[in-house]
mmCIF file of C-alpha atoms in Angstrom:
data_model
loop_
_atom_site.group_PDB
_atom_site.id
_atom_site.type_symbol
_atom_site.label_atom_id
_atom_site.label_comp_id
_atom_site.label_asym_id
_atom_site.label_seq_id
_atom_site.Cartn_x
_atom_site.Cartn_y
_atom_site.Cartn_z
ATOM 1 C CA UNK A 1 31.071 20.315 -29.620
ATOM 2 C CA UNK A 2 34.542 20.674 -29.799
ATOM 3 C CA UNK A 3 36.400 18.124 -31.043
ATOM 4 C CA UNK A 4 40.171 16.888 -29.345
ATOM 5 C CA UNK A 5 43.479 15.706 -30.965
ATOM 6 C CA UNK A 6 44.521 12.604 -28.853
ATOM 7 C CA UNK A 7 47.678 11.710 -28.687
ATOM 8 C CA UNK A 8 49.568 8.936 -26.461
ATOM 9 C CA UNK A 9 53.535 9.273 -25.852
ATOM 10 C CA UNK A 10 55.454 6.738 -24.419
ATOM 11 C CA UNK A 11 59.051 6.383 -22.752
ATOM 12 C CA UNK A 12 61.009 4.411 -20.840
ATOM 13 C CA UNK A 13 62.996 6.244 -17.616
ATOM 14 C CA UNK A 14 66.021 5.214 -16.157
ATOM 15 C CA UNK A 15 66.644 5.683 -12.094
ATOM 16 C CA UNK A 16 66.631 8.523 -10.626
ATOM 17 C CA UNK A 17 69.045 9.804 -7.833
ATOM 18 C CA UNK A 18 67.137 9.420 -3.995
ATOM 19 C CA UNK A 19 66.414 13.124 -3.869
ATOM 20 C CA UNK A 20 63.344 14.640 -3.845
ATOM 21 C CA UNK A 21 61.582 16.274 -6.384
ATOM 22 C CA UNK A 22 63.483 14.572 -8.633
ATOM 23 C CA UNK A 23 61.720 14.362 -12.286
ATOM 24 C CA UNK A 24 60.564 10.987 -13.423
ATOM 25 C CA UNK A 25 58.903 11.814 -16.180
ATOM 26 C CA UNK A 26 57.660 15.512 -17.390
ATOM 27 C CA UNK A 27 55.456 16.127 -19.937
ATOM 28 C CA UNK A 28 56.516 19.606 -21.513
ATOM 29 C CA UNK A 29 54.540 22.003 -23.701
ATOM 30 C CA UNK A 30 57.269 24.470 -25.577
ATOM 31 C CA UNK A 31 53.859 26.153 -27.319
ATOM 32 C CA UNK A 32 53.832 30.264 -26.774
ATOM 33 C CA UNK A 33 50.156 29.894 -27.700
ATOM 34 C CA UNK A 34 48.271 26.204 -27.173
ATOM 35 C CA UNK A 35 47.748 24.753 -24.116
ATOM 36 C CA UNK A 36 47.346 20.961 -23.725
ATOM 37 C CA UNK A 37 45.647 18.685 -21.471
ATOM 38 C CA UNK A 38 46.672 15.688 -19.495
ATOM 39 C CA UNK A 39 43.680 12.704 -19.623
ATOM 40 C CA UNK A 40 45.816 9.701 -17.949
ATOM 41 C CA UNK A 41 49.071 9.151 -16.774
ATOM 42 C CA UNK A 42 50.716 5.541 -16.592
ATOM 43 C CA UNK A 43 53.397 3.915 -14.715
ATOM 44 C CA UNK A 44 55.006 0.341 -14.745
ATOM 45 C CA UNK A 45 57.842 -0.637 -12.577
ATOM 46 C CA UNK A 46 60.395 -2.254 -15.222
ATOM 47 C CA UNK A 47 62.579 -3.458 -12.528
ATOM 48 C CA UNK A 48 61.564 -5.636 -8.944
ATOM 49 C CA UNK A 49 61.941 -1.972 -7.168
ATOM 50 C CA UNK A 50 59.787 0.471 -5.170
ATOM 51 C CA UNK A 51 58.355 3.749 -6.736
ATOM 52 C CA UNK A 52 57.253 6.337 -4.507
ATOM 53 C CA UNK A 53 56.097 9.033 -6.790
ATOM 54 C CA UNK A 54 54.163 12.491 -6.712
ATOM 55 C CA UNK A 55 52.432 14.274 -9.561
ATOM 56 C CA UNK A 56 53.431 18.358 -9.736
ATOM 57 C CA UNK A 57 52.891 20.569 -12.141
ATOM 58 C CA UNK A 58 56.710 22.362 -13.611
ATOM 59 C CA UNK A 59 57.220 25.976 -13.972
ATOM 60 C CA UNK A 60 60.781 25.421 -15.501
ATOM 61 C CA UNK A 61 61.735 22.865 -17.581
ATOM 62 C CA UNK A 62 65.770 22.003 -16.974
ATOM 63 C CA UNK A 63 67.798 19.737 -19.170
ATOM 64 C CA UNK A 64 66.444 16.286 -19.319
ATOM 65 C CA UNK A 65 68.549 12.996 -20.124
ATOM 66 C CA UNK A 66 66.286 11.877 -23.224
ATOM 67 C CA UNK A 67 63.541 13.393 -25.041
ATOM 68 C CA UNK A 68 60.396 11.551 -26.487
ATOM 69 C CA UNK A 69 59.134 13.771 -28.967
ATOM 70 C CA UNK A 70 55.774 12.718 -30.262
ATOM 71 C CA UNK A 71 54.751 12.712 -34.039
ATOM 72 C CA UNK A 72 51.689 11.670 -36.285
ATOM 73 C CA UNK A 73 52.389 7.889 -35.050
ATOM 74 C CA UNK A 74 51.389 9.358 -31.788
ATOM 75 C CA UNK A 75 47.952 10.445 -32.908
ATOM 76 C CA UNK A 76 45.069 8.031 -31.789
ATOM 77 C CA UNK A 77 44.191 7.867 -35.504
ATOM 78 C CA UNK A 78 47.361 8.537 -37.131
ATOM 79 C CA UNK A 79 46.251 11.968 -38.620
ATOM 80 C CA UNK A 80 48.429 14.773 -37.438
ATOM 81 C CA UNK A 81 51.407 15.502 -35.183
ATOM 82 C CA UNK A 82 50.704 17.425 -32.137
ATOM 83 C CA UNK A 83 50.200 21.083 -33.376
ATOM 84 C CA UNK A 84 52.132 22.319 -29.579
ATOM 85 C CA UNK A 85 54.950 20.257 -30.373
ATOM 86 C CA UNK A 86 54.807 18.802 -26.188
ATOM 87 C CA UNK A 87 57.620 16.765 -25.387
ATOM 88 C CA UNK A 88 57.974 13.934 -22.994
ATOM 89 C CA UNK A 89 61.265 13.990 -21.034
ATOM 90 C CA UNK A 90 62.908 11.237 -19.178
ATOM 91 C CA UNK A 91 66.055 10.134 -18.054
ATOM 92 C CA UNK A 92 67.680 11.438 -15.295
ATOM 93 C CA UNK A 93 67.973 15.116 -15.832
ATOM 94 C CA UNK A 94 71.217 16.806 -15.569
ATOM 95 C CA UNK A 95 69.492 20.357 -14.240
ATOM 96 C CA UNK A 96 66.395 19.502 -12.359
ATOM 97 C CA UNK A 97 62.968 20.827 -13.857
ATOM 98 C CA UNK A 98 61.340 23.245 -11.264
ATOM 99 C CA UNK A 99 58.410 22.055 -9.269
ATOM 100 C CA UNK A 100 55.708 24.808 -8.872
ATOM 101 C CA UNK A 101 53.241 22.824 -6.642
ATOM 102 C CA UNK A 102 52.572 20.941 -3.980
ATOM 103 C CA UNK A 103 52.207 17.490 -4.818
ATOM 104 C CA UNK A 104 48.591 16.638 -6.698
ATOM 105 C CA UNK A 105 48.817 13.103 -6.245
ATOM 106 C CA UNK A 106 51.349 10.285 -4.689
ATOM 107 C CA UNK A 107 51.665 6.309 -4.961
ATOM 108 C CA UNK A 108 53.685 3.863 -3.985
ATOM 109 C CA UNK A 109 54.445 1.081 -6.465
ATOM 110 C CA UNK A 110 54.837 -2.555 -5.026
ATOM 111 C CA UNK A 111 58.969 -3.860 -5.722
ATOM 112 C CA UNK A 112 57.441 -6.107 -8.823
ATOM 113 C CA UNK A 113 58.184 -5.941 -12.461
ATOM 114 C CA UNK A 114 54.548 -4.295 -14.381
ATOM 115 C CA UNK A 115 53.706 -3.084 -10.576
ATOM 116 C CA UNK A 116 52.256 0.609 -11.129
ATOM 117 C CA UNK A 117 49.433 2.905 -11.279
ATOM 118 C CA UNK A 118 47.305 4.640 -13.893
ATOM 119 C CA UNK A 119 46.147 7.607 -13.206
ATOM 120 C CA UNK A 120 42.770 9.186 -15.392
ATOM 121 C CA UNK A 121 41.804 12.804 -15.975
ATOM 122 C CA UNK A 122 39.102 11.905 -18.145
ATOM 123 C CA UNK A 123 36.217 13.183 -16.190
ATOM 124 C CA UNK A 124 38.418 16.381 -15.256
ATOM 125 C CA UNK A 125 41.397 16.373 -17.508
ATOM 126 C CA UNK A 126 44.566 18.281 -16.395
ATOM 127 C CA UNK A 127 45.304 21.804 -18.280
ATOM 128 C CA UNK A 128 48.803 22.523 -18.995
ATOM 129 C CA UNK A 129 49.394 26.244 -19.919
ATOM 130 C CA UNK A 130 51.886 27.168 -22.330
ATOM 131 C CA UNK A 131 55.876 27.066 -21.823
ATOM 132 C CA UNK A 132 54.624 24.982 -18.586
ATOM 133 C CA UNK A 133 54.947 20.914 -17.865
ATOM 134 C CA UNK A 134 53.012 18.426 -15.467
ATOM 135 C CA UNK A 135 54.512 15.302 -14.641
ATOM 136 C CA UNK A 136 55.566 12.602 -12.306
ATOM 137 C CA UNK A 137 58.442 13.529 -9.556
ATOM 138 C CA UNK A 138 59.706 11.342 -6.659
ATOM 139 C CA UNK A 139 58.510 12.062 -3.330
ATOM 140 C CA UNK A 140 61.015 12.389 -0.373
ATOM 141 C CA UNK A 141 64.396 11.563 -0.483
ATOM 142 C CA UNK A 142 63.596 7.460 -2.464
ATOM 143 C CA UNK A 143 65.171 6.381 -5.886
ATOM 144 C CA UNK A 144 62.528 5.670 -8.383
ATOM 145 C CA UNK A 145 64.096 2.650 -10.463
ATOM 146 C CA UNK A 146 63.706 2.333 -14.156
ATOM 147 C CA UNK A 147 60.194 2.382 -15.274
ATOM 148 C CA UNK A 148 57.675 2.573 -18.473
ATOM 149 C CA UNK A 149 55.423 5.811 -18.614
ATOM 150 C CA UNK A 150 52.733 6.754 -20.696
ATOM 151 C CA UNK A 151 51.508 10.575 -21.123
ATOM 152 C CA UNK A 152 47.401 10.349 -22.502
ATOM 153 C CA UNK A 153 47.192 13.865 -23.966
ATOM 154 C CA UNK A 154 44.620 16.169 -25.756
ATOM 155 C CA UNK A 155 44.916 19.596 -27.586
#
């Protein structure tokens, strides 16, 4: 069979304006020639807030306000760095990544701290092409407050 890198990145987002669309977090793959694949998504409220939150793939990635980029610490086993060099971005983005889908998934986080949802791919995991992202938008016109997200990934 063939065998996976794993990798898990992790960030921490700050709140996003109450406009839809907005990104939460995106997880980004720059690679011209790998594509990666999503196996679970997580998401923590880090403040007493709501979160009402979709999942879309991105066609373009605009200009994010921090970048995670993951390394050999990220690998499950501490081997390798991600050979497609994806990038987790965060923050509230200063040009808007473009959302190419309708919504795959939504949730509604209860207004607690550690309130969230994890979301697994396993069975099915999520392809992300090349010079393409996935990732976690708001839904309607609500602020998502800060919050801790985790990107499960395989390539």
């Amino acid at each position: 069979g063939i065998i996976m890198l794993e990798y898990r990145v992790r960030g921490r987002n700050t709140a996003t304006d109450a406009t839809a669309n907005h990104a939460v977090g995106i997880l980004w793959n720059p690679s011209t020639t790998r594509s990666i694949w999503i196996v679970e998504i997580h998401l923590a409220n880090t403040t007493a807030a709501t979160a009402q939150v979709e999942l879309a793939r991105i066609s373009v990635r605009g200009t994010a306000g921090a970048t995670v980029t993951p390394d050999i610490d990220n690998h499950i086993d501490h081997a390798v760095a991600p050979p497609s060099g994806f990038l987790l971005d965060l923050g509230n983005h200063s040009v808007e990544p473009t959302v190419a889908t309708e919504p795959f998934d939504g949730y509604w986080t209860a207004a607690t701290i550690g309130a969230g949802k994890i979301w697994n791919f396993r069975a099915a995991p999520i392809k992300v092409l090349t010079a393409a992202g996935f990732g976690i938008v708001t839904a309607d016109a609500v602020a998502v407050a800060a919050c801790e997200i985790v990107f499960c990934v395989q390539e």
